[in-house]
Every structure is written in C-alpha cells, then in structure tokens.
Coordinates of C-alpha atoms in Angstrom, one line a residue:
X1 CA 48.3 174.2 -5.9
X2 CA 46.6 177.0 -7.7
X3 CA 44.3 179.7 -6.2
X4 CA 41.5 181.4 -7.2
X5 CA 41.8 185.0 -7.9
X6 CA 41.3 187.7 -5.7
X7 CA 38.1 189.8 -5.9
X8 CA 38.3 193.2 -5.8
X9 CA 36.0 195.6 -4.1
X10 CA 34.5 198.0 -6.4
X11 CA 32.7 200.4 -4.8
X12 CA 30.5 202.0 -7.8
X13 CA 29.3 197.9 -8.4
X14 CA 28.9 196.7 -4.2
X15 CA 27.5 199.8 -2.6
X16 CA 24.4 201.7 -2.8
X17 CA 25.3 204.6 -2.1
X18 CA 28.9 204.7 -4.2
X19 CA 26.7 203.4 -6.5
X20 CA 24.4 206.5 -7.0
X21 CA 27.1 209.0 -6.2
X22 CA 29.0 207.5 -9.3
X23 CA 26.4 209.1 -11.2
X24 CA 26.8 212.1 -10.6
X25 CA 30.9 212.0 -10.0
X26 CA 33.1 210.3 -11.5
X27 CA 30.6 207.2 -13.4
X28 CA 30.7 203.6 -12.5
X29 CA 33.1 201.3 -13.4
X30 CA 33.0 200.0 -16.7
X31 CA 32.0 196.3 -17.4
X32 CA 35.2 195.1 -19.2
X33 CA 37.3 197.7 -16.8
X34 CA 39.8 196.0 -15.1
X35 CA 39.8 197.1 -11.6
X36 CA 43.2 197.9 -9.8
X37 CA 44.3 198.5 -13.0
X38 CA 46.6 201.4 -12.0
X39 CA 47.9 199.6 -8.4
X40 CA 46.5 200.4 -5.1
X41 CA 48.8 203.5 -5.2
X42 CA 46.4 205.5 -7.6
X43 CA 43.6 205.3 -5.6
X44 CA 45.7 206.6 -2.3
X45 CA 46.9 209.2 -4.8
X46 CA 43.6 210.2 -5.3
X47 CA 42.3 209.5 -1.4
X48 CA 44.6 211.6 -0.5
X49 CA 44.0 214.6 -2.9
X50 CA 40.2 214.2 -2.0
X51 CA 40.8 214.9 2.1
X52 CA 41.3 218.2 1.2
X53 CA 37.7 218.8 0.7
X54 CA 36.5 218.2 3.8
X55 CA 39.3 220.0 5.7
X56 CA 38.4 223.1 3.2
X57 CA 35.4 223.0 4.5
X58 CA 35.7 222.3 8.3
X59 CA 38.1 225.6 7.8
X60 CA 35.6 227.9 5.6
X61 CA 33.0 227.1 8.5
X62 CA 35.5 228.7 10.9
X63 CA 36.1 232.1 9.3
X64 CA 34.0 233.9 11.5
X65 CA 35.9 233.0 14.5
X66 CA 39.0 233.4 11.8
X67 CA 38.3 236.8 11.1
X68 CA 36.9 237.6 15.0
X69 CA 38.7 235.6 17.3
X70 CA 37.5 232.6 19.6
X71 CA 35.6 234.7 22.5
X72 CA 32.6 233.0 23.9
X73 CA 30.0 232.8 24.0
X74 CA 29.7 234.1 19.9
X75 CA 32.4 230.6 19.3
X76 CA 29.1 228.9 20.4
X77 CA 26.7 230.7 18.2
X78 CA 28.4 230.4 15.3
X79 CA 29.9 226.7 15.7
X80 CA 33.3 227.7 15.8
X81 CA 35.2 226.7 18.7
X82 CA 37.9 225.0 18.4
X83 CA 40.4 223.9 21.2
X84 CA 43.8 225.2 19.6
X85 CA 44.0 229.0 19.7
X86 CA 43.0 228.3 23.9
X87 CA 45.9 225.9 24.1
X88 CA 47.8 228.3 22.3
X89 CA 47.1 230.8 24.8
X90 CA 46.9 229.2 27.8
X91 CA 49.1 226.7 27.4
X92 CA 52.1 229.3 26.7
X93 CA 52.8 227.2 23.5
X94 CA 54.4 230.8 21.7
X95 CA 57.1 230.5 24.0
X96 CA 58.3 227.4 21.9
X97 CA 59.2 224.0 22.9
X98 CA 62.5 225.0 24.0
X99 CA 60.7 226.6 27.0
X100 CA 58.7 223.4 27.4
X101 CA 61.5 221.3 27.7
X102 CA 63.6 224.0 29.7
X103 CA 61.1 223.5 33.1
X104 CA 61.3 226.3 35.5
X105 CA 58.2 227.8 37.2
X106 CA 57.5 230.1 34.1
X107 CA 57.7 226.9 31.5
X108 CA 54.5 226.1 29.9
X109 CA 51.9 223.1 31.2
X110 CA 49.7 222.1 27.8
X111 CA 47.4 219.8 29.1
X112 CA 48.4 217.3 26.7
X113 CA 50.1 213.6 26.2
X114 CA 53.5 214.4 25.4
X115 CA 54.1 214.1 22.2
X116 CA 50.9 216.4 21.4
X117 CA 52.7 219.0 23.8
X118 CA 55.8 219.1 22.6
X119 CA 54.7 219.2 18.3
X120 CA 51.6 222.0 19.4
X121 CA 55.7 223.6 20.7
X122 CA 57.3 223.8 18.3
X123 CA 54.7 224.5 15.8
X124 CA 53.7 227.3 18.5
X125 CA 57.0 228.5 18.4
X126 CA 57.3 229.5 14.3
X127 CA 54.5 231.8 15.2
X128 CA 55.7 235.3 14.7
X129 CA 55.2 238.4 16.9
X130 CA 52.3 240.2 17.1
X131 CA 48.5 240.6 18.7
X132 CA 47.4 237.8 21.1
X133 CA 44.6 237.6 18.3
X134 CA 46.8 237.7 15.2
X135 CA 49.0 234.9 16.5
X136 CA 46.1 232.7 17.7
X137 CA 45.1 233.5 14.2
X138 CA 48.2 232.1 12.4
X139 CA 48.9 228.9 14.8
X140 CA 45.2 227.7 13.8
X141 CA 46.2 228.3 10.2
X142 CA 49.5 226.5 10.7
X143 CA 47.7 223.6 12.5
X144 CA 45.0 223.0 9.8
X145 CA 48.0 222.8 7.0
X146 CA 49.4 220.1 9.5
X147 CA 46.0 218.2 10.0
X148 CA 45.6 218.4 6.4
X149 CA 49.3 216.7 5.4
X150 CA 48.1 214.2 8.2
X151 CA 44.9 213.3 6.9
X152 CA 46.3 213.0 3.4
X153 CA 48.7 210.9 5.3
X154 CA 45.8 208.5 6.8
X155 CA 44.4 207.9 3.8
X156 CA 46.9 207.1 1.7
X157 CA 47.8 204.6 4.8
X158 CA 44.6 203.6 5.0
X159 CA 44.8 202.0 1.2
X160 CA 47.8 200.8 1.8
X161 CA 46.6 198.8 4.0
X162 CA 43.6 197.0 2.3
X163 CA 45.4 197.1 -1.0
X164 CA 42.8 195.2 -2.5
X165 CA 40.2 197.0 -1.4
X166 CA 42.1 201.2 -2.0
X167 CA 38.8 202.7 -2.3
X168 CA 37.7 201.9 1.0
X169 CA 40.0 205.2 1.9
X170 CA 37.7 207.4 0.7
X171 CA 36.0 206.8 4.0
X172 CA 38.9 208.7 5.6
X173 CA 39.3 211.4 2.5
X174 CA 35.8 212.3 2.1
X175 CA 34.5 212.0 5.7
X176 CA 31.7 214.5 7.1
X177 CA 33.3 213.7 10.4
X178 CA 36.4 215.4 9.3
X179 CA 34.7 218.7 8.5
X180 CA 33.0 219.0 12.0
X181 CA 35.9 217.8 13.9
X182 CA 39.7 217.7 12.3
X183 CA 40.4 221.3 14.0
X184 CA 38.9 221.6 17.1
X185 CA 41.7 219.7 18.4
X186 CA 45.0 218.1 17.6
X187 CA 43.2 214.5 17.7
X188 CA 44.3 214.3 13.9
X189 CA 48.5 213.2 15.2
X190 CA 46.9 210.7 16.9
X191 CA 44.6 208.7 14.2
X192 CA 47.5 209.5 11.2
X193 CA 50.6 207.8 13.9
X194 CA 47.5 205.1 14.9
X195 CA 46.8 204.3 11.0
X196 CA 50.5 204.2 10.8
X197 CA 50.6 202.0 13.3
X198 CA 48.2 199.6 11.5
X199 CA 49.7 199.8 8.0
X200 CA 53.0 198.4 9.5
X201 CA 51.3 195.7 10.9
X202 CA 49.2 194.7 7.8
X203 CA 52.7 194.8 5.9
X204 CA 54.4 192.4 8.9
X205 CA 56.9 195.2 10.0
X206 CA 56.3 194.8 14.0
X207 CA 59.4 197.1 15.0
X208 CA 58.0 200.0 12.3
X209 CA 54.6 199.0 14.2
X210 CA 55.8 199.3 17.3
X211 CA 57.3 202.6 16.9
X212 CA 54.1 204.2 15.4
X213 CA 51.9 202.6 18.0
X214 CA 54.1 204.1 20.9
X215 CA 53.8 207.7 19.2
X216 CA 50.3 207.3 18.6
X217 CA 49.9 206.3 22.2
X218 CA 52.0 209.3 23.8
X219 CA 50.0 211.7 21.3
X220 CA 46.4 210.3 22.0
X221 CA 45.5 207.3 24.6
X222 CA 43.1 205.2 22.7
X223 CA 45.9 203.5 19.9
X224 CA 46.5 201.4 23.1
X225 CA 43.7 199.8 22.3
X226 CA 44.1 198.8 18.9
X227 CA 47.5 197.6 20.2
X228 CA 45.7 195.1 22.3
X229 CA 43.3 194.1 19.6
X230 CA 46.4 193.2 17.5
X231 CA 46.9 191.0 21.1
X232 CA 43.6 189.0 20.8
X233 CA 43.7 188.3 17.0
X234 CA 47.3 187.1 17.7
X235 CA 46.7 184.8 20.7
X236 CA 43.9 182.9 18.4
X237 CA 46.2 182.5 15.7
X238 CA 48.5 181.5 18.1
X239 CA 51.4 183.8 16.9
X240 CA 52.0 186.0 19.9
X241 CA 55.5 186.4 19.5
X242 CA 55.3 189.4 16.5
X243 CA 53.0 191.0 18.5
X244 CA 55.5 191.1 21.4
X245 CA 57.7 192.8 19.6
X246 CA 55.6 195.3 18.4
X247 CA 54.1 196.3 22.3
X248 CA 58.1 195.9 23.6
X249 CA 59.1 198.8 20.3
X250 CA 56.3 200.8 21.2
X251 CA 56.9 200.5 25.0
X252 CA 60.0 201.8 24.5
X253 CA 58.8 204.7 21.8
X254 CA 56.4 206.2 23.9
X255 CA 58.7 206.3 26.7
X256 CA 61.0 208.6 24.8
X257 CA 58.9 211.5 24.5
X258 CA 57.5 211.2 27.8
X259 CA 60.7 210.9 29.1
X260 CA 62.4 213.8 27.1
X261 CA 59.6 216.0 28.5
X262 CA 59.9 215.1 31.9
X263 CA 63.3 215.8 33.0
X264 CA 62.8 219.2 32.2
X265 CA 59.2 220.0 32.7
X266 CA 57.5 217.2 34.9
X267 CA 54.5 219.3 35.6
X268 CA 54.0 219.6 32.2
X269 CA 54.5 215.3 31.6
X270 CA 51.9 214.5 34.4
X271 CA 49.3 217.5 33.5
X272 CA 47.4 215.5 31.1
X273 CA 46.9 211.9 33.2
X274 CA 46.2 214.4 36.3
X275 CA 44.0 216.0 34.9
X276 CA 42.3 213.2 33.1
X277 CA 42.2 211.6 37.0
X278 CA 40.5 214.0 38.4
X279 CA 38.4 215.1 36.5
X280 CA 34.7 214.5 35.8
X281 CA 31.7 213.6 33.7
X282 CA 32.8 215.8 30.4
X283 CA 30.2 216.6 27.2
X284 CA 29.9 213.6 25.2
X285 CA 30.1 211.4 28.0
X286 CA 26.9 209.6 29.1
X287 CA 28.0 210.3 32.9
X288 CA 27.2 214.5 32.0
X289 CA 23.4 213.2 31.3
X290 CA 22.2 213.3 35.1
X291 CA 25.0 216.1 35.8
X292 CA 23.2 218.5 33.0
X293 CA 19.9 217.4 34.4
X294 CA 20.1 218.2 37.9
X295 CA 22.0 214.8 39.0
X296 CA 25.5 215.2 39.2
X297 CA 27.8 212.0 39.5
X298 CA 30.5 212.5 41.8
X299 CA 34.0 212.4 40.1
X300 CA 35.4 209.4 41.8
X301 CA 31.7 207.1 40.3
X302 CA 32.8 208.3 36.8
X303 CA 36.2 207.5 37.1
X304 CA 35.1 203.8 38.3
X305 CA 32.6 203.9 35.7
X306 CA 35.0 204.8 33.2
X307 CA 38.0 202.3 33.9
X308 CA 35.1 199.8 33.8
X309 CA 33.8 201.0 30.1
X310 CA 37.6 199.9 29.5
X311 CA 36.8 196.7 31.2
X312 CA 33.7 195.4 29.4
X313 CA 35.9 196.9 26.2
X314 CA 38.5 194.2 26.3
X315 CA 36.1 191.8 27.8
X316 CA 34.4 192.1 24.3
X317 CA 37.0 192.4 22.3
X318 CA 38.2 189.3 23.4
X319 CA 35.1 187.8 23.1
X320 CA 34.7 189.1 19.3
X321 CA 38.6 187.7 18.2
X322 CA 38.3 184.2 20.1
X323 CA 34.2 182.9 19.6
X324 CA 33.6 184.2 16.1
X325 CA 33.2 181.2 13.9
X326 CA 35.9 183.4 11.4
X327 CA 38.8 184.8 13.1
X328 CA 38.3 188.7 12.9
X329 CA 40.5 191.5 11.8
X330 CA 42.5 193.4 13.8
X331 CA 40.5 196.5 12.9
X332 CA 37.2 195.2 13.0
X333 CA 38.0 194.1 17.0
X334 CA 39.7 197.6 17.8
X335 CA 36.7 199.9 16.3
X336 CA 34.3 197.8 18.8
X337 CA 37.1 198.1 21.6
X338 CA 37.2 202.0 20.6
X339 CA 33.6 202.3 20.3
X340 CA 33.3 201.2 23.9
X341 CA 35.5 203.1 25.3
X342 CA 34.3 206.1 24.1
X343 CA 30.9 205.4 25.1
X344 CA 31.7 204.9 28.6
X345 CA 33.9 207.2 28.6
X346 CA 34.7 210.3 31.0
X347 CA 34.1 212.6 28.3
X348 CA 33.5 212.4 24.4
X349 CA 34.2 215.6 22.5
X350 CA 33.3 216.1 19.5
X351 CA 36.9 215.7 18.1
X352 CA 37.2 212.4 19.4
X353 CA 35.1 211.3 16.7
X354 CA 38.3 211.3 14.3
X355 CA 39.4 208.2 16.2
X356 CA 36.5 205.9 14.3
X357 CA 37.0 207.1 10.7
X358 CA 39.9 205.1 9.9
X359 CA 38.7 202.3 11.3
X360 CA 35.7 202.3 9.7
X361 CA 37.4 202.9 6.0
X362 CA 39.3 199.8 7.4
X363 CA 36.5 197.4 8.2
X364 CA 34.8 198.2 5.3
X365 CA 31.3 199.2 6.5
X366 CA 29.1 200.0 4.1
X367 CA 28.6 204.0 3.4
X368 CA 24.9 204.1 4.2
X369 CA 26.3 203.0 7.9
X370 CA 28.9 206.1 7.5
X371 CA 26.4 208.4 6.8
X372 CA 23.9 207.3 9.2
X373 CA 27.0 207.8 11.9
X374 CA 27.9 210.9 10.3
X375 CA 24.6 212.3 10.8
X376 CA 24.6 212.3 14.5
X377 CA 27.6 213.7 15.0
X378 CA 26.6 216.5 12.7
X379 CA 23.5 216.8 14.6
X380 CA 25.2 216.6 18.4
X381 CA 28.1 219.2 17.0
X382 CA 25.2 221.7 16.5
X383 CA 24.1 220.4 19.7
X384 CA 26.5 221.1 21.6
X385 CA 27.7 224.5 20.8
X386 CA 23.8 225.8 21.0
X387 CA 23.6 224.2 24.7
X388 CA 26.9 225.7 25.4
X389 CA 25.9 229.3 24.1
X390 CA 23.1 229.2 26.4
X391 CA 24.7 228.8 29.4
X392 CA 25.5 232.8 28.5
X393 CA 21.7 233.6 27.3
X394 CA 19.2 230.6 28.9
X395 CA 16.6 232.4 26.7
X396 CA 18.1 231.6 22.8
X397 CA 20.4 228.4 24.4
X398 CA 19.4 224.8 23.5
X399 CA 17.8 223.6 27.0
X400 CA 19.4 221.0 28.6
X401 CA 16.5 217.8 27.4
X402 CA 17.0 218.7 23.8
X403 CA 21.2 218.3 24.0
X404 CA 20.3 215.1 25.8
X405 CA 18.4 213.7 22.8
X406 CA 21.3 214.6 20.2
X407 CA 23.8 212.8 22.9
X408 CA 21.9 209.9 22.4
X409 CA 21.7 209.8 19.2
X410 CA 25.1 210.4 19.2
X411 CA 25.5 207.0 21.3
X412 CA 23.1 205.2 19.1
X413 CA 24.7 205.8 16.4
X414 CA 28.0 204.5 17.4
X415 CA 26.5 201.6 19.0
X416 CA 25.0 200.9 14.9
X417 CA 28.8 201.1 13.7
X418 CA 29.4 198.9 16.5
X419 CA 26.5 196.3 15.5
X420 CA 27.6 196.4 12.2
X421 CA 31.0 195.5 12.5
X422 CA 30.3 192.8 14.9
X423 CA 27.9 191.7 12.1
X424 CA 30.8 191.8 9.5
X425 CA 33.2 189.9 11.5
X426 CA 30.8 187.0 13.0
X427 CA 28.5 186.6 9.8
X428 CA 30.3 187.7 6.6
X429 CA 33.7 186.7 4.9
X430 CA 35.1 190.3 3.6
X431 CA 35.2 190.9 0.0
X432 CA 38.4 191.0 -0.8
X433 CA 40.6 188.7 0.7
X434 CA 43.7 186.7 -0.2
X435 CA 43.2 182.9 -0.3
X436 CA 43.0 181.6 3.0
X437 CA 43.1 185.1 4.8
X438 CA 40.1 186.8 5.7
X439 CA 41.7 189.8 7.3
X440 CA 43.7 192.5 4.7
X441 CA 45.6 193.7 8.1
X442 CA 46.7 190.3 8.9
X443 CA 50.5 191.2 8.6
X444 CA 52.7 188.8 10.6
X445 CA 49.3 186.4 11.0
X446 CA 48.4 185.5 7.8
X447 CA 47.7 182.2 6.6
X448 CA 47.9 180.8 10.2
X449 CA 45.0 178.6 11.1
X450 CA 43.5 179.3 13.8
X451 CA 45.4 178.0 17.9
X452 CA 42.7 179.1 20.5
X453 CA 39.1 179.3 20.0
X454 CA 36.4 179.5 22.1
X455 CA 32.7 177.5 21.4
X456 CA 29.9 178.9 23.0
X457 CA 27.0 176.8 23.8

C-alpha cells in the first residue's frame, strides 16, 4: 500500500505574516525549493541561534536595574523587576545548596518547588564574594546565560518534535513573550524540562518522558497538566498503557528531588505548597480584580475558586480529546488545560506567560494569533509595574481601573489562543501530518484508530 507524501509546512508560503516578514528577512521560499531540504535539524540549528535575540533584549531592557540594583519602587518605573536577585537575597541562595540540603535553623527556605531551589543553589553558590549588590548583580547574569542555553534548548526540542513542521520553533526562538518575561523568574527550567517532556513522548520514549515530566513537575506545577492531557488523548486511542509508564517514571522522578531536599531541609520542601495554600488573590489573577478595587476575596474563596479553575480545566480537556470529530494532539488539549488554569488561577505573573510559548509553536497557531497574544502581555507588563510604582507615589501610579483593563485584555487574549486552538483541533486537519496521524506528538499513539469517543447530540 503506498502513501501519499507528506506536506510540509512552509511558513513564508501558509502564513501571512511569515509571509511579509520574509521580505524583509531572509525571502520566501523558492518555487522549485525543496523544503526540508537540510533535515529538521537545520532549522532547530537556526531556532535555536535566533532565541538569543529576544533574551538580548529582555536583558538590555534590564540594565538600569543592572547597573542600580533592584530597589523599589524605581524597579517599577523603569520595568525592571525581576524575581531573582530577591530570591537571591532572601532566600539565602549564596550560601550554596550544600546549606540547603544541610537543614538546621540557619539553612535557607527559597519559596520554590524543589528542583527550582536546589539549581537557583547551586548556581547561587558559584557566586563570588563581594557587595549584596555586586553579587545580586552576577547571579542575575549567571541565570540569564542559563535561561538562554534553556530556551535554545526548547526550541531546538520544540522542532524536534514536529519534525515536519521545524519552523513552527521559531514561535519559541523569536517570542516577544520571551523578552518581557524569561528573567523575572526561573519559570524558563520549567517549560525547557516540560518541552522535554513532550519531545520524548512524540518520539515514543515514555521512561525518557517520564523522567522529564517529573522534573518539570518538581521545578514548576503546571507540566502536570500536560501529563494528563497525554492521559485523555491516550484513553481515546485506547492505548493507556505507555502513558502509565510515563506518569509511574515521572512519579518516581519528581519524588527524588523532593525527597533529597527534604530530609535535610523540610521547611524548605513544604515552603512553596504552603505558601501557595495560603496564600491569596495574586496580580494576574482575576480574583485580585475586586481585591484592587475595594472588594477583597477572602483567601480560603480563591483557593476554592482556584482548585475549581483546575476542575473545569480537565473537565474540558477531556471534553476537547474524546467529542472532537478528529482526535486532538496532545499539545493542542494541554495549551487549553494550561490556558485555564492560569486564568483561574491564584495568581498569574507575568513570567508565567513562558508556559504557553511552546505550546503554541507546538499547535501551530497561526503568528497573527501570537502577536495578538503577545501584545497583551506587552501591554499588562507595562501595566503592571506602573500600578505597582504607584502604590509609592498615587500621583504618577497607573490607578487601579486602568491595570484592570490591561488584566483583561490580558485574559482575553489568552482565551483567543484558547479559541483558536479549540478551532484547530475540532475543525481543521493539521498541515503536516504523517498518513493516518493527525497529531506530530503522537509518539507511542500513532496510527491507532480511535477506542472511546464521545457523540454529542
């Protein structure tokens, strides 16, 4: 039996807006080109080269605070802040992770999952002597060269995994989000160990998988939820059993860190889940609408609203893998799942907007759809810190109604991605797909018809 060929997605040819910036970069793809000419591996090459450029810039547009140190509220004013010099500091990461693993009443207590702690550790711990400022100063530098090998490292994941579709990874190396967001926190281990994660899968190693997934879950909580995406897709193709041993693997590799931590430093293995319990509404979430507004939501009503965002997130993700008329990919139900969550979430920083750019590269939206996206958060980043700086001078601060509007817009715009990817998984077969398979990160589920769906009348 003989199949037809594969199509390949060409960018410069299949979108707009690819299609105009070849013009000016770079040129469209010739006529009698043949794409894929070179192997998926050139284009990763080049993916990953290009996530430099964004990084660059996210780091040029922190040399004020660079050069003067992270003081509020001038971090505000000049859209600076970032997360990792405060960790740094308070979180007694220059004492190394020796002393984070040692325990003791003097041993440090990052308010991180464990795997963040312990890497922010040891990285903390190259840091030579000096000035509080000076060595803030050097572990931020040291951090962006680590976000940078690890966005490198997404994208060139990220092609990997749609390997006829490579250029799709260029959502990942050229992403606006990236600029705003990569270093004001350490979010970046998460989504490079979660695109791991998802690479594995699309190349059927569950136990590689597995192992990624669990250190992508004890670095950053949301991979979880691609995990039990994976879960849905598998049930309808009724091939559960690879998926079992993926969860079991990473069960057992995000235990490891946790563990490691815990024996010495307890406090320090519980901070992060403690204080993720009780805290409340945070900046980003919807729940801090009322509270900046005069209407505070008590803590324990955003923690029930929140568990339920997580609720109505599998609810639909279930709904998306087993009623589509197609069965959907595995990325395609966890950006929806994600999406969700964050929406309802406790808080939504403007870091945590990382956690969508792979997935979107992966899906395959459209770059008019990324742009629109990456416009809101570019607008709610501003936001933000200007609401923030006026908390210290009401009289140049952004009031209140205004940071409302950019958080909605915010919201809006990640329920568009979140239209538009139900769209591509209910209404359109993907571009490039290998006969039979309509999902790139199939892995261990291709070519399996479909065991369990569900028909909606």
């Amino acid at each position: 039996m003989t199949h037809a060929p594969e199509r390949v997605v060409v960018p410069s040819r299949d979108d707009p807006v690819a299609r105009e910036a070849s013009q000016v970069v770079g040129g469209p793809l010739g006529r009698y080109a043949a794409p894929l000419a070179g192997g998926w591996r050139r284009a990763a090459v080049g993916a990953a080269a290009a996530s430099a450029i964004p990084l660059a810039i996210g780091v040029t547009e922190r040399s004020y605070c660079v050069e003067n140190g992270w003081n509020t509220p001038d971090q505000f004013w000049h859209m600076c802040f970032s997360d990792l010099p405060t960790t740094f500091r308070d979180g007694g990461l220059g004492a190394g992770l020796g002393a984070l693993l040692s325990g003791g009443p003097a041993a440090p207590t990052p308010a991180q999952p464990a795997l963040t702690a312990m890497v922010m550790s040891l990285l903390g711990g190259l840091v030579p002597d000096g000035s509080g400022a000076t060595r803030e100063r050097l572990f931020f530098g040291m951090w962006a060269v680590l976000v940078a090998a690890l966005i490198a490292l997404t994208a060139w994941w990220t092609a990997g995994s749609v390997r006829r579709a490579p250029a799709r990874a260029a959502h990942v190396a050229l992403a606006p989000v990236v600029a705003l967001a990569a270093v004001v926190g350490p979010d970046a281990l998460g989504m490079a160990l979660a695109s791991a994660a998802l690479y594995c899968w699309s190349r059927s190693r569950p136990v590689l998988s597995g192992v990624c997934f669990g250190l992508a879950i004890s670095a950053r909580g949301y991979p979880v939820l691609l995990l039990l995406a994976a879960l849905v897709v598998a049930i309808r193709a009724g091939r559960v059993r690879p998926w079992v041993v993926t969860a079991v693997t990473a069960a057992v590799a995000f235990t490891v860190p946790l563990g490691v931590l815990a024996v010495g430093n307890p406090a320090a293995a519980a901070r992060a889940y403690a204080d993720w319990a009780q805290a409340g509404a945070g900046f980003g979430s919807p729940w801090v609408i009322g509270q900046i507004n005069g209407l505070p939501m008590t803590n324990p009503a955003t923690t029930a609203l929140t568990v339920l965002g997580w609720v109505v997130a599998l609810a639909l993700g279930a709904f998306l893998a087993l009623a589509s008329p197609r069965r959907p990919g595995v990325a395609e139900v966890g950006l929806v799942m994600v999406a969700v969550v964050m929406l309802t979430g406790k808080s939504m920083p403007v870091q945590s907007a990382l956690w969508l750019v792979p997935l979107v590269a992966l899906v395959g939206l459209a770059w008019r759809d990324h742009l629109v996206w990456a416009g809101a958060e570019a607008l709610h980043f501003g936001a933000v810190w200007l609401y923030l700086a006026g908390l210290s001078a009401p009289d140049r601060g952004l009031p209140a109604g205004w940071y409302t509007l950019a958080l909605v817009l915010r919201m809006a715009a990640i329920g568009w991605l979140v239209r538009q990817t139900w769209r591509a998984a209910r209404d359109r077969l993907p571009v490039a797909v290998e006969p039979g398979e309509t999902d790139q990160l199939a892995g261990p589920l291709a070519h399996r018809p479909d065991a369990l769906v569900v028909r909606v009348v």
